[in-house]
Amino acid sequence: MSLTDNIIEVLLSAEVIRARVAELGAQISHDYNGKNPILACVLKGGLTFLADLSRTIPIPHEIDFLAIGSYGPKMAKTGVVRIMMDLEGSIEDRHVLLVEDIVNTGRTLAYIVENLQTRRPASLRICTLLDKPDRHAVPIPLDYVGFTIPDRFVVGYGLDFREKYRNLPFVGVLRET
Ligand code: PRP
């Protein structure tokens, strides 16, 4: 059985993603020139995007990682989350760009932003590959958005279903069984 057997539609091909990531990287390079920003990747979903995005940004920058977990399966409803793995370095007086794969309700990023703001970064902005505005439950300012997508269950390019499908090079719609 192949992972692609359960993909009913390719929403964003690898080529389309590559082109858009390059555009985002050019914009970020322009906006952060001379600022040595920290690209803070939200694991695990953001990993693929971060890896590709970083390589389209020729200006000096650093990368760091954090991981978020929920206290239970109802995180989407309760918004009760916590930091499972924190950034390695200090962000005080640094320009931080959060890198996410997808914004659904916005609760994950709202929590992260609130937490990181207490560390007094010079600036804190958000870059997400995908945004699902139909799912937004809290207001969240998104500074860089790769693609605005409809409310469908998507996997691939870092996004999973039960930890699978992250390795697909495209974003596809998963068959709902
Ligand atoms: C996904 C995604 C975001 C979050 C978005 O993470 O990577 O972090 O959900 O949802 P929200 O806007 O409703 O908060 P997930 O919990 O699936 O973890 P993963 O990145 O390790 O797959």
JSON list of C-alpha atoms and ligand atoms in Angstrom, two decimals:
[
{"chain": "A", "resi": 1, "resn": "MET", "atom": "CA", "xyz": [0.00, 0.00, 0.00]},
{"chain": "A", "resi": 2, "resn": "SER", "atom": "CA", "xyz": [1.21, 3.48, -0.85]},
{"chain": "A", "resi": 3, "resn": "LEU", "atom": "CA", "xyz": [0.58, 6.60, 1.22]},
{"chain": "A", "resi": 4, "resn": "THR", "atom": "CA", "xyz": [-0.81, 8.28, -1.88]},
{"chain": "A", "resi": 5, "resn": "ASP", "atom": "CA", "xyz": [-3.63, 5.72, -2.14]},
{"chain": "A", "resi": 6, "resn": "ASN", "atom": "CA", "xyz": [-5.60, 7.75, 0.40]},
{"chain": "A", "resi": 7, "resn": "ILE", "atom": "CA", "xyz": [-4.98, 11.12, -1.23]},
{"chain": "A", "resi": 8, "resn": "ILE", "atom": "CA", "xyz": [-8.06, 12.14, -3.18]},
{"chain": "A", "resi": 9, "resn": "GLU", "atom": "CA", "xyz": [-6.71, 15.41, -4.52]},
{"chain": "A", "resi": 10, "resn": "VAL", "atom": "CA", "xyz": [-3.39, 17.21, -4.77]},
{"chain": "A", "resi": 11, "resn": "LEU", "atom": "CA", "xyz": [-4.18, 20.67, -3.46]},
{"chain": "A", "resi": 12, "resn": "LEU", "atom": "CA", "xyz": [-0.67, 22.13, -3.83]},
{"chain": "A", "resi": 13, "resn": "SER", "atom": "CA", "xyz": [1.94, 20.42, -5.96]},
{"chain": "A", "resi": 14, "resn": "ALA", "atom": "CA", "xyz": [5.60, 20.33, -4.99]},
{"chain": "A", "resi": 15, "resn": "GLU", "atom": "CA", "xyz": [6.34, 22.80, -7.80]},
{"chain": "A", "resi": 16, "resn": "VAL", "atom": "CA", "xyz": [3.66, 25.25, -6.67]},
{"chain": "A", "resi": 17, "resn": "ILE", "atom": "CA", "xyz": [4.92, 25.06, -3.09]},
{"chain": "A", "resi": 18, "resn": "ARG", "atom": "CA", "xyz": [8.53, 25.54, -4.17]},
{"chain": "A", "resi": 19, "resn": "ALA", "atom": "CA", "xyz": [7.67, 28.68, -6.13]},
{"chain": "A", "resi": 20, "resn": "ARG", "atom": "CA", "xyz": [5.65, 30.22, -3.30]},
{"chain": "A", "resi": 21, "resn": "VAL", "atom": "CA", "xyz": [8.27, 29.38, -0.68]},
{"chain": "A", "resi": 22, "resn": "ALA", "atom": "CA", "xyz": [10.86, 31.16, -2.83]},
{"chain": "A", "resi": 23, "resn": "GLU", "atom": "CA", "xyz": [8.60, 34.24, -2.96]},
{"chain": "A", "resi": 24, "resn": "LEU", "atom": "CA", "xyz": [8.20, 34.19, 0.82]},
{"chain": "A", "resi": 25, "resn": "GLY", "atom": "CA", "xyz": [11.94, 33.78, 1.27]},
{"chain": "A", "resi": 26, "resn": "ALA", "atom": "CA", "xyz": [12.62, 36.78, -0.97]},
{"chain": "A", "resi": 27, "resn": "GLN", "atom": "CA", "xyz": [10.13, 38.91, 0.95]},
{"chain": "A", "resi": 28, "resn": "ILE", "atom": "CA", "xyz": [11.56, 37.82, 4.31]},
{"chain": "A", "resi": 29, "resn": "SER", "atom": "CA", "xyz": [15.11, 38.50, 3.12]},
{"chain": "A", "resi": 30, "resn": "HIS", "atom": "CA", "xyz": [14.07, 41.99, 2.12]},
{"chain": "A", "resi": 31, "resn": "ASP", "atom": "CA", "xyz": [12.19, 42.71, 5.35]},
{"chain": "A", "resi": 32, "resn": "TYR", "atom": "CA", "xyz": [14.87, 41.34, 7.69]},
{"chain": "A", "resi": 33, "resn": "ASN", "atom": "CA", "xyz": [17.99, 42.52, 5.92]},
{"chain": "A", "resi": 34, "resn": "GLY", "atom": "CA", "xyz": [20.62, 43.40, 8.54]},
{"chain": "A", "resi": 35, "resn": "LYS", "atom": "CA", "xyz": [18.52, 42.05, 11.41]},
{"chain": "A", "resi": 36, "resn": "ASN", "atom": "CA", "xyz": [19.93, 38.51, 11.79]},
{"chain": "A", "resi": 37, "resn": "PRO", "atom": "CA", "xyz": [16.47, 37.09, 12.61]},
{"chain": "A", "resi": 38, "resn": "ILE", "atom": "CA", "xyz": [15.73, 33.84, 14.40]},
{"chain": "A", "resi": 39, "resn": "LEU", "atom": "CA", "xyz": [13.42, 31.56, 12.45]},
{"chain": "A", "resi": 40, "resn": "ALA", "atom": "CA", "xyz": [11.59, 29.71, 15.22]},
{"chain": "A", "resi": 41, "resn": "CYS", "atom": "CA", "xyz": [10.04, 26.55, 13.84]},
{"chain": "A", "resi": 42, "resn": "VAL", "atom": "CA", "xyz": [6.99, 25.02, 15.53]},
{"chain": "A", "resi": 43, "resn": "LEU", "atom": "CA", "xyz": [7.50, 21.27, 15.49]},
{"chain": "A", "resi": 44, "resn": "LYS", "atom": "CA", "xyz": [6.73, 18.91, 14.09]},
{"chain": "A", "resi": 45, "resn": "GLY", "atom": "CA", "xyz": [4.65, 20.16, 11.18]},
{"chain": "A", "resi": 46, "resn": "GLY", "atom": "CA", "xyz": [6.76, 23.23, 10.47]},
{"chain": "A", "resi": 47, "resn": "LEU", "atom": "CA", "xyz": [9.97, 21.31, 9.93]},
{"chain": "A", "resi": 48, "resn": "THR", "atom": "CA", "xyz": [9.69, 20.71, 6.18]},
{"chain": "A", "resi": 49, "resn": "PHE", "atom": "CA", "xyz": [8.63, 24.30, 5.51]},
{"chain": "A", "resi": 50, "resn": "LEU", "atom": "CA", "xyz": [11.44, 25.68, 7.69]},
{"chain": "A", "resi": 51, "resn": "ALA", "atom": "CA", "xyz": [14.04, 23.56, 5.94]},
{"chain": "A", "resi": 52, "resn": "ASP", "atom": "CA", "xyz": [12.98, 24.75, 2.51]},
{"chain": "A", "resi": 53, "resn": "LEU", "atom": "CA", "xyz": [12.27, 28.35, 3.52]},
{"chain": "A", "resi": 54, "resn": "SER", "atom": "CA", "xyz": [15.63, 28.77, 5.23]},
{"chain": "A", "resi": 55, "resn": "ARG", "atom": "CA", "xyz": [17.42, 27.78, 2.04]},
{"chain": "A", "resi": 56, "resn": "THR", "atom": "CA", "xyz": [15.61, 30.50, 0.05]},
{"chain": "A", "resi": 57, "resn": "ILE", "atom": "CA", "xyz": [16.81, 33.20, 2.49]},
{"chain": "A", "resi": 58, "resn": "PRO", "atom": "CA", "xyz": [20.35, 34.30, 1.60]},
{"chain": "A", "resi": 59, "resn": "ILE", "atom": "CA", "xyz": [20.72, 36.83, 4.44]},
{"chain": "A", "resi": 60, "resn": "PRO", "atom": "CA", "xyz": [22.26, 35.71, 7.75]},
{"chain": "A", "resi": 61, "resn": "HIS", "atom": "CA", "xyz": [19.69, 34.16, 10.07]},
{"chain": "A", "resi": 62, "resn": "GLU", "atom": "CA", "xyz": [19.48, 31.54, 12.79]},
{"chain": "A", "resi": 63, "resn": "ILE", "atom": "CA", "xyz": [17.06, 28.69, 13.30]},
{"chain": "A", "resi": 64, "resn": "ASP", "atom": "CA", "xyz": [15.57, 27.34, 16.50]},
{"chain": "A", "resi": 65, "resn": "PHE", "atom": "CA", "xyz": [12.76, 24.98, 17.43]},
{"chain": "A", "resi": 66, "resn": "LEU", "atom": "CA", "xyz": [9.91, 24.60, 19.86]},
{"chain": "A", "resi": 67, "resn": "ALA", "atom": "CA", "xyz": [7.21, 21.99, 20.26]},
{"chain": "A", "resi": 68, "resn": "ILE", "atom": "CA", "xyz": [3.71, 22.38, 21.63]},
{"chain": "A", "resi": 69, "resn": "GLY", "atom": "CA", "xyz": [1.55, 19.71, 23.18]},
{"chain": "A", "resi": 70, "resn": "SER", "atom": "CA", "xyz": [-2.03, 19.61, 24.34]},
{"chain": "A", "resi": 71, "resn": "TYR", "atom": "CA", "xyz": [-3.24, 18.32, 27.69]},
{"chain": "A", "resi": 72, "resn": "GLY", "atom": "CA", "xyz": [-5.84, 16.22, 25.97]},
{"chain": "A", "resi": 73, "resn": "PRO", "atom": "CA", "xyz": [-7.45, 15.42, 22.63]},
{"chain": "A", "resi": 74, "resn": "LYS", "atom": "CA", "xyz": [-9.81, 18.37, 22.89]},
{"chain": "A", "resi": 75, "resn": "MET", "atom": "CA", "xyz": [-7.17, 21.03, 22.41]},
{"chain": "A", "resi": 76, "resn": "ALA", "atom": "CA", "xyz": [-9.05, 22.50, 19.47]},
{"chain": "A", "resi": 77, "resn": "LYS", "atom": "CA", "xyz": [-12.00, 23.18, 21.74]},
{"chain": "A", "resi": 78, "resn": "THR", "atom": "CA", "xyz": [-10.29, 24.08, 24.99]},
{"chain": "A", "resi": 79, "resn": "GLY", "atom": "CA", "xyz": [-7.11, 25.71, 23.73]},
{"chain": "A", "resi": 80, "resn": "VAL", "atom": "CA", "xyz": [-5.23, 24.18, 26.66]},
{"chain": "A", "resi": 81, "resn": "VAL", "atom": "CA", "xyz": [-1.70, 23.78, 25.38]},
{"chain": "A", "resi": 82, "resn": "ARG", "atom": "CA", "xyz": [1.81, 23.83, 26.80]},
{"chain": "A", "resi": 83, "resn": "ILE", "atom": "CA", "xyz": [5.38, 24.02, 25.58]},
{"chain": "A", "resi": 84, "resn": "MET", "atom": "CA", "xyz": [6.80, 20.50, 25.36]},
{"chain": "A", "resi": 85, "resn": "MET", "atom": "CA", "xyz": [10.18, 21.60, 24.03]},
{"chain": "A", "resi": 86, "resn": "ASP", "atom": "CA", "xyz": [11.40, 25.15, 24.34]},
{"chain": "A", "resi": 87, "resn": "LEU", "atom": "CA", "xyz": [13.65, 27.27, 22.18]},
{"chain": "A", "resi": 88, "resn": "GLU", "atom": "CA", "xyz": [17.31, 26.66, 22.86]},
{"chain": "A", "resi": 89, "resn": "GLY", "atom": "CA", "xyz": [18.40, 30.28, 22.85]},
{"chain": "A", "resi": 90, "resn": "SER", "atom": "CA", "xyz": [17.31, 33.59, 24.33]},
{"chain": "A", "resi": 91, "resn": "ILE", "atom": "CA", "xyz": [15.14, 35.79, 22.11]},
{"chain": "A", "resi": 92, "resn": "GLU", "atom": "CA", "xyz": [15.50, 38.97, 24.15]},
{"chain": "A", "resi": 93, "resn": "ASP", "atom": "CA", "xyz": [16.08, 41.92, 21.80]},
{"chain": "A", "resi": 94, "resn": "ARG", "atom": "CA", "xyz": [16.09, 39.53, 18.82]},
{"chain": "A", "resi": 95, "resn": "HIS", "atom": "CA", "xyz": [13.88, 39.60, 15.75]},
{"chain": "A", "resi": 96, "resn": "VAL", "atom": "CA", "xyz": [11.86, 36.39, 15.81]},
{"chain": "A", "resi": 97, "resn": "LEU", "atom": "CA", "xyz": [9.87, 34.91, 12.96]},
{"chain": "A", "resi": 98, "resn": "LEU", "atom": "CA", "xyz": [7.65, 31.99, 13.95]},
{"chain": "A", "resi": 99, "resn": "VAL", "atom": "CA", "xyz": [7.43, 29.37, 11.22]},
{"chain": "A", "resi": 100, "resn": "GLU", "atom": "CA", "xyz": [4.32, 27.17, 11.16]},
{"chain": "A", "resi": 101, "resn": "ASP", "atom": "CA", "xyz": [2.87, 24.72, 8.67]},
{"chain": "A", "resi": 102, "resn": "ILE", "atom": "CA", "xyz": [-0.80, 25.58, 9.22]},
{"chain": "A", "resi": 103, "resn": "VAL", "atom": "CA", "xyz": [-3.12, 27.84, 11.16]},
{"chain": "A", "resi": 104, "resn": "ASN", "atom": "CA", "xyz": [-6.48, 26.27, 11.98]},
{"chain": "A", "resi": 105, "resn": "THR", "atom": "CA", "xyz": [-8.13, 27.82, 15.05]},
{"chain": "A", "resi": 106, "resn": "GLY", "atom": "CA", "xyz": [-5.09, 29.97, 15.71]},
{"chain": "A", "resi": 107, "resn": "ARG", "atom": "CA", "xyz": [-4.96, 28.82, 19.33]},
{"chain": "A", "resi": 108, "resn": "THR", "atom": "CA", "xyz": [-1.51, 27.23, 19.10]},
{"chain": "A", "resi": 109, "resn": "LEU", "atom": "CA", "xyz": [0.05, 30.41, 17.75]},
{"chain": "A", "resi": 110, "resn": "ALA", "atom": "CA", "xyz": [-1.91, 32.65, 20.12]},
{"chain": "A", "resi": 111, "resn": "TYR", "atom": "CA", "xyz": [-0.45, 30.69, 23.01]},
{"chain": "A", "resi": 112, "resn": "ILE", "atom": "CA", "xyz": [3.08, 30.76, 21.60]},
{"chain": "A", "resi": 113, "resn": "VAL", "atom": "CA", "xyz": [2.93, 34.48, 20.85]},
{"chain": "A", "resi": 114, "resn": "GLU", "atom": "CA", "xyz": [1.69, 35.28, 24.35]},
{"chain": "A", "resi": 115, "resn": "ASN", "atom": "CA", "xyz": [4.45, 33.17, 25.86]},
{"chain": "A", "resi": 116, "resn": "LEU", "atom": "CA", "xyz": [7.27, 34.50, 23.68]},
{"chain": "A", "resi": 117, "resn": "GLN", "atom": "CA", "xyz": [6.23, 38.14, 24.09]},
{"chain": "A", "resi": 118, "resn": "THR", "atom": "CA", "xyz": [7.08, 37.88, 27.80]},
{"chain": "A", "resi": 119, "resn": "ARG", "atom": "CA", "xyz": [10.72, 37.27, 26.76]},
{"chain": "A", "resi": 120, "resn": "ARG", "atom": "CA", "xyz": [10.86, 40.73, 25.17]},
{"chain": "A", "resi": 121, "resn": "PRO", "atom": "CA", "xyz": [11.95, 40.01, 21.58]},
{"chain": "A", "resi": 122, "resn": "ALA", "atom": "CA", "xyz": [12.74, 43.04, 19.42]},
{"chain": "A", "resi": 123, "resn": "SER", "atom": "CA", "xyz": [9.95, 41.87, 17.14]},
{"chain": "A", "resi": 124, "resn": "LEU", "atom": "CA", "xyz": [7.76, 38.80, 16.78]},
{"chain": "A", "resi": 125, "resn": "ARG", "atom": "CA", "xyz": [6.04, 37.92, 13.54]},
{"chain": "A", "resi": 126, "resn": "ILE", "atom": "CA", "xyz": [4.40, 34.86, 12.04]},
{"chain": "A", "resi": 127, "resn": "CYS", "atom": "CA", "xyz": [5.01, 32.99, 8.80]},
{"chain": "A", "resi": 128, "resn": "THR", "atom": "CA", "xyz": [2.66, 30.13, 7.99]},
{"chain": "A", "resi": 129, "resn": "LEU", "atom": "CA", "xyz": [2.63, 28.02, 4.87]},
{"chain": "A", "resi": 130, "resn": "LEU", "atom": "CA", "xyz": [-1.11, 27.38, 5.07]},
{"chain": "A", "resi": 131, "resn": "ASP", "atom": "CA", "xyz": [-4.00, 29.31, 6.55]},
{"chain": "A", "resi": 132, "resn": "LYS", "atom": "CA", "xyz": [-7.54, 28.05, 7.01]},
{"chain": "A", "resi": 133, "resn": "PRO", "atom": "CA", "xyz": [-9.54, 31.21, 7.76]},
{"chain": "A", "resi": 134, "resn": "ASP", "atom": "CA", "xyz": [-12.80, 29.25, 8.02]},
{"chain": "A", "resi": 135, "resn": "ARG", "atom": "CA", "xyz": [-11.46, 27.62, 11.19]},
{"chain": "A", "resi": 136, "resn": "HIS", "atom": "CA", "xyz": [-10.16, 30.71, 12.99]},
{"chain": "A", "resi": 137, "resn": "ALA", "atom": "CA", "xyz": [-11.44, 30.89, 16.55]},
{"chain": "A", "resi": 138, "resn": "VAL", "atom": "CA", "xyz": [-9.15, 33.56, 17.93]},
{"chain": "A", "resi": 139, "resn": "PRO", "atom": "CA", "xyz": [-7.74, 36.62, 16.18]},
{"chain": "A", "resi": 140, "resn": "ILE", "atom": "CA", "xyz": [-4.18, 36.01, 15.11]},
{"chain": "A", "resi": 141, "resn": "PRO", "atom": "CA", "xyz": [-2.14, 38.43, 13.00]},
{"chain": "A", "resi": 142, "resn": "LEU", "atom": "CA", "xyz": [-0.40, 36.54, 10.20]},
{"chain": "A", "resi": 143, "resn": "ASP", "atom": "CA", "xyz": [2.48, 38.41, 8.61]},
{"chain": "A", "resi": 144, "resn": "TYR", "atom": "CA", "xyz": [3.42, 35.94, 5.86]},
{"chain": "A", "resi": 145, "resn": "VAL", "atom": "CA", "xyz": [0.97, 33.40, 4.44]},
{"chain": "A", "resi": 146, "resn": "GLY", "atom": "CA", "xyz": [1.92, 30.92, 1.74]},
{"chain": "A", "resi": 147, "resn": "PHE", "atom": "CA", "xyz": [-1.56, 29.78, 0.78]},
{"chain": "A", "resi": 148, "resn": "THR", "atom": "CA", "xyz": [-5.08, 30.38, 2.01]},
{"chain": "A", "resi": 149, "resn": "ILE", "atom": "CA", "xyz": [-6.90, 27.08, 1.78]},
{"chain": "A", "resi": 150, "resn": "PRO", "atom": "CA", "xyz": [-10.46, 25.78, 2.29]},
{"chain": "A", "resi": 151, "resn": "ASP", "atom": "CA", "xyz": [-11.40, 23.79, 5.39]},
{"chain": "A", "resi": 152, "resn": "ARG", "atom": "CA", "xyz": [-10.40, 20.36, 4.13]},
{"chain": "A", "resi": 153, "resn": "PHE", "atom": "CA", "xyz": [-8.26, 17.71, 5.83]},
{"chain": "A", "resi": 154, "resn": "VAL", "atom": "CA", "xyz": [-4.83, 18.19, 4.30]},
{"chain": "A", "resi": 155, "resn": "VAL", "atom": "CA", "xyz": [-1.63, 16.21, 4.78]},
{"chain": "A", "resi": 156, "resn": "GLY", "atom": "CA", "xyz": [1.87, 16.20, 3.35]},
{"chain": "A", "resi": 157, "resn": "TYR", "atom": "CA", "xyz": [4.80, 18.62, 3.30]},
{"chain": "A", "resi": 158, "resn": "GLY", "atom": "CA", "xyz": [5.10, 18.25, 7.07]},
{"chain": "A", "resi": 159, "resn": "LEU", "atom": "CA", "xyz": [1.41, 17.86, 7.89]},
{"chain": "A", "resi": 160, "resn": "ASP", "atom": "CA", "xyz": [0.35, 14.53, 9.33]},
{"chain": "A", "resi": 161, "resn": "PHE", "atom": "CA", "xyz": [-2.56, 12.27, 10.06]},
{"chain": "A", "resi": 162, "resn": "ARG", "atom": "CA", "xyz": [-1.61, 10.12, 13.04]},
{"chain": "A", "resi": 163, "resn": "GLU", "atom": "CA", "xyz": [2.06, 10.88, 12.37]},
{"chain": "A", "resi": 164, "resn": "LYS", "atom": "CA", "xyz": [1.94, 9.65, 8.79]},
{"chain": "A", "resi": 165, "resn": "TYR", "atom": "CA", "xyz": [2.02, 11.49, 5.44]},
{"chain": "A", "resi": 166, "resn": "ARG", "atom": "CA", "xyz": [4.51, 14.17, 6.59]},
{"chain": "A", "resi": 167, "resn": "ASN", "atom": "CA", "xyz": [6.98, 12.94, 3.96]},
{"chain": "A", "resi": 168, "resn": "LEU", "atom": "CA", "xyz": [4.75, 13.59, 0.95]},
{"chain": "A", "resi": 169, "resn": "PRO", "atom": "CA", "xyz": [6.36, 16.38, -1.12]},
{"chain": "A", "resi": 170, "resn": "PHE", "atom": "CA", "xyz": [2.95, 17.95, -1.89]},
{"chain": "A", "resi": 171, "resn": "VAL", "atom": "CA", "xyz": [-0.11, 19.00, 0.12]},
{"chain": "A", "resi": 172, "resn": "GLY", "atom": "CA", "xyz": [-3.02, 16.70, -0.54]},
{"chain": "A", "resi": 173, "resn": "VAL", "atom": "CA", "xyz": [-6.55, 16.13, 0.67]},
{"chain": "A", "resi": 174, "resn": "LEU", "atom": "CA", "xyz": [-6.91, 12.96, 2.69]},
{"chain": "A", "resi": 175, "resn": "ARG", "atom": "CA", "xyz": [-9.82, 10.61, 2.08]},
{"chain": "A", "resi": 176, "resn": "GLU", "atom": "CA", "xyz": [-12.05, 10.76, 5.13]},
{"chain": "A", "resi": 177, "resn": "THR", "atom": "CA", "xyz": [-13.16, 7.27, 6.11]},
{"chain": "B", "resi": 1, "resn": "PRP", "atom": "C1", "xyz": [-0.89, 21.52, 14.02]},
{"chain": "B", "resi": 1, "resn": "PRP", "atom": "C2", "xyz": [-0.12, 22.60, 13.29]},
{"chain": "B", "resi": 1, "resn": "PRP", "atom": "C3", "xyz": [-0.25, 23.78, 14.20]},
{"chain": "B", "resi": 1, "resn": "PRP", "atom": "C4", "xyz": [-1.59, 23.57, 14.86]},
{"chain": "B", "resi": 1, "resn": "PRP", "atom": "C5", "xyz": [-2.58, 24.47, 14.23]},
{"chain": "B", "resi": 1, "resn": "PRP", "atom": "O1", "xyz": [-0.04, 20.94, 14.94]},
{"chain": "B", "resi": 1, "resn": "PRP", "atom": "O2", "xyz": [1.22, 22.24, 13.09]},
{"chain": "B", "resi": 1, "resn": "PRP", "atom": "O3", "xyz": [0.78, 23.82, 15.17]},
{"chain": "B", "resi": 1, "resn": "PRP", "atom": "O4", "xyz": [-1.96, 22.21, 14.67]},
{"chain": "B", "resi": 1, "resn": "PRP", "atom": "O5", "xyz": [-3.85, 24.32, 14.80]},
{"chain": "B", "resi": 1, "resn": "PRP", "atom": "P1", "xyz": [-4.56, 25.49, 15.58]},
{"chain": "B", "resi": 1, "resn": "PRP", "atom": "O6", "xyz": [-4.44, 26.73, 14.74]},
{"chain": "B", "resi": 1, "resn": "PRP", "atom": "O7", "xyz": [-6.00, 25.01, 15.68]},
{"chain": "B", "resi": 1, "resn": "PRP", "atom": "O8", "xyz": [-3.94, 25.66, 16.92]},
{"chain": "B", "resi": 1, "resn": "PRP", "atom": "P2", "xyz": [-0.31, 19.50, 15.56]},
{"chain": "B", "resi": 1, "resn": "PRP", "atom": "O9", "xyz": [-0.95, 19.67, 16.91]},
{"chain": "B", "resi": 1, "resn": "PRP", "atom": "O10", "xyz": [-1.05, 18.64, 14.59]},
{"chain": "B", "resi": 1, "resn": "PRP", "atom": "O11", "xyz": [1.17, 18.97, 15.82]},
{"chain": "B", "resi": 1, "resn": "PRP", "atom": "P3", "xyz": [2.31, 18.62, 14.73]},
{"chain": "B", "resi": 1, "resn": "PRP", "atom": "O12", "xyz": [2.77, 19.92, 14.13]},
{"chain": "B", "resi": 1, "resn": "PRP", "atom": "O13", "xyz": [3.39, 17.97, 15.56]},
{"chain": "B", "resi": 1, "resn": "PRP", "atom": "O14", "xyz": [1.71, 17.68, 13.71]}
]
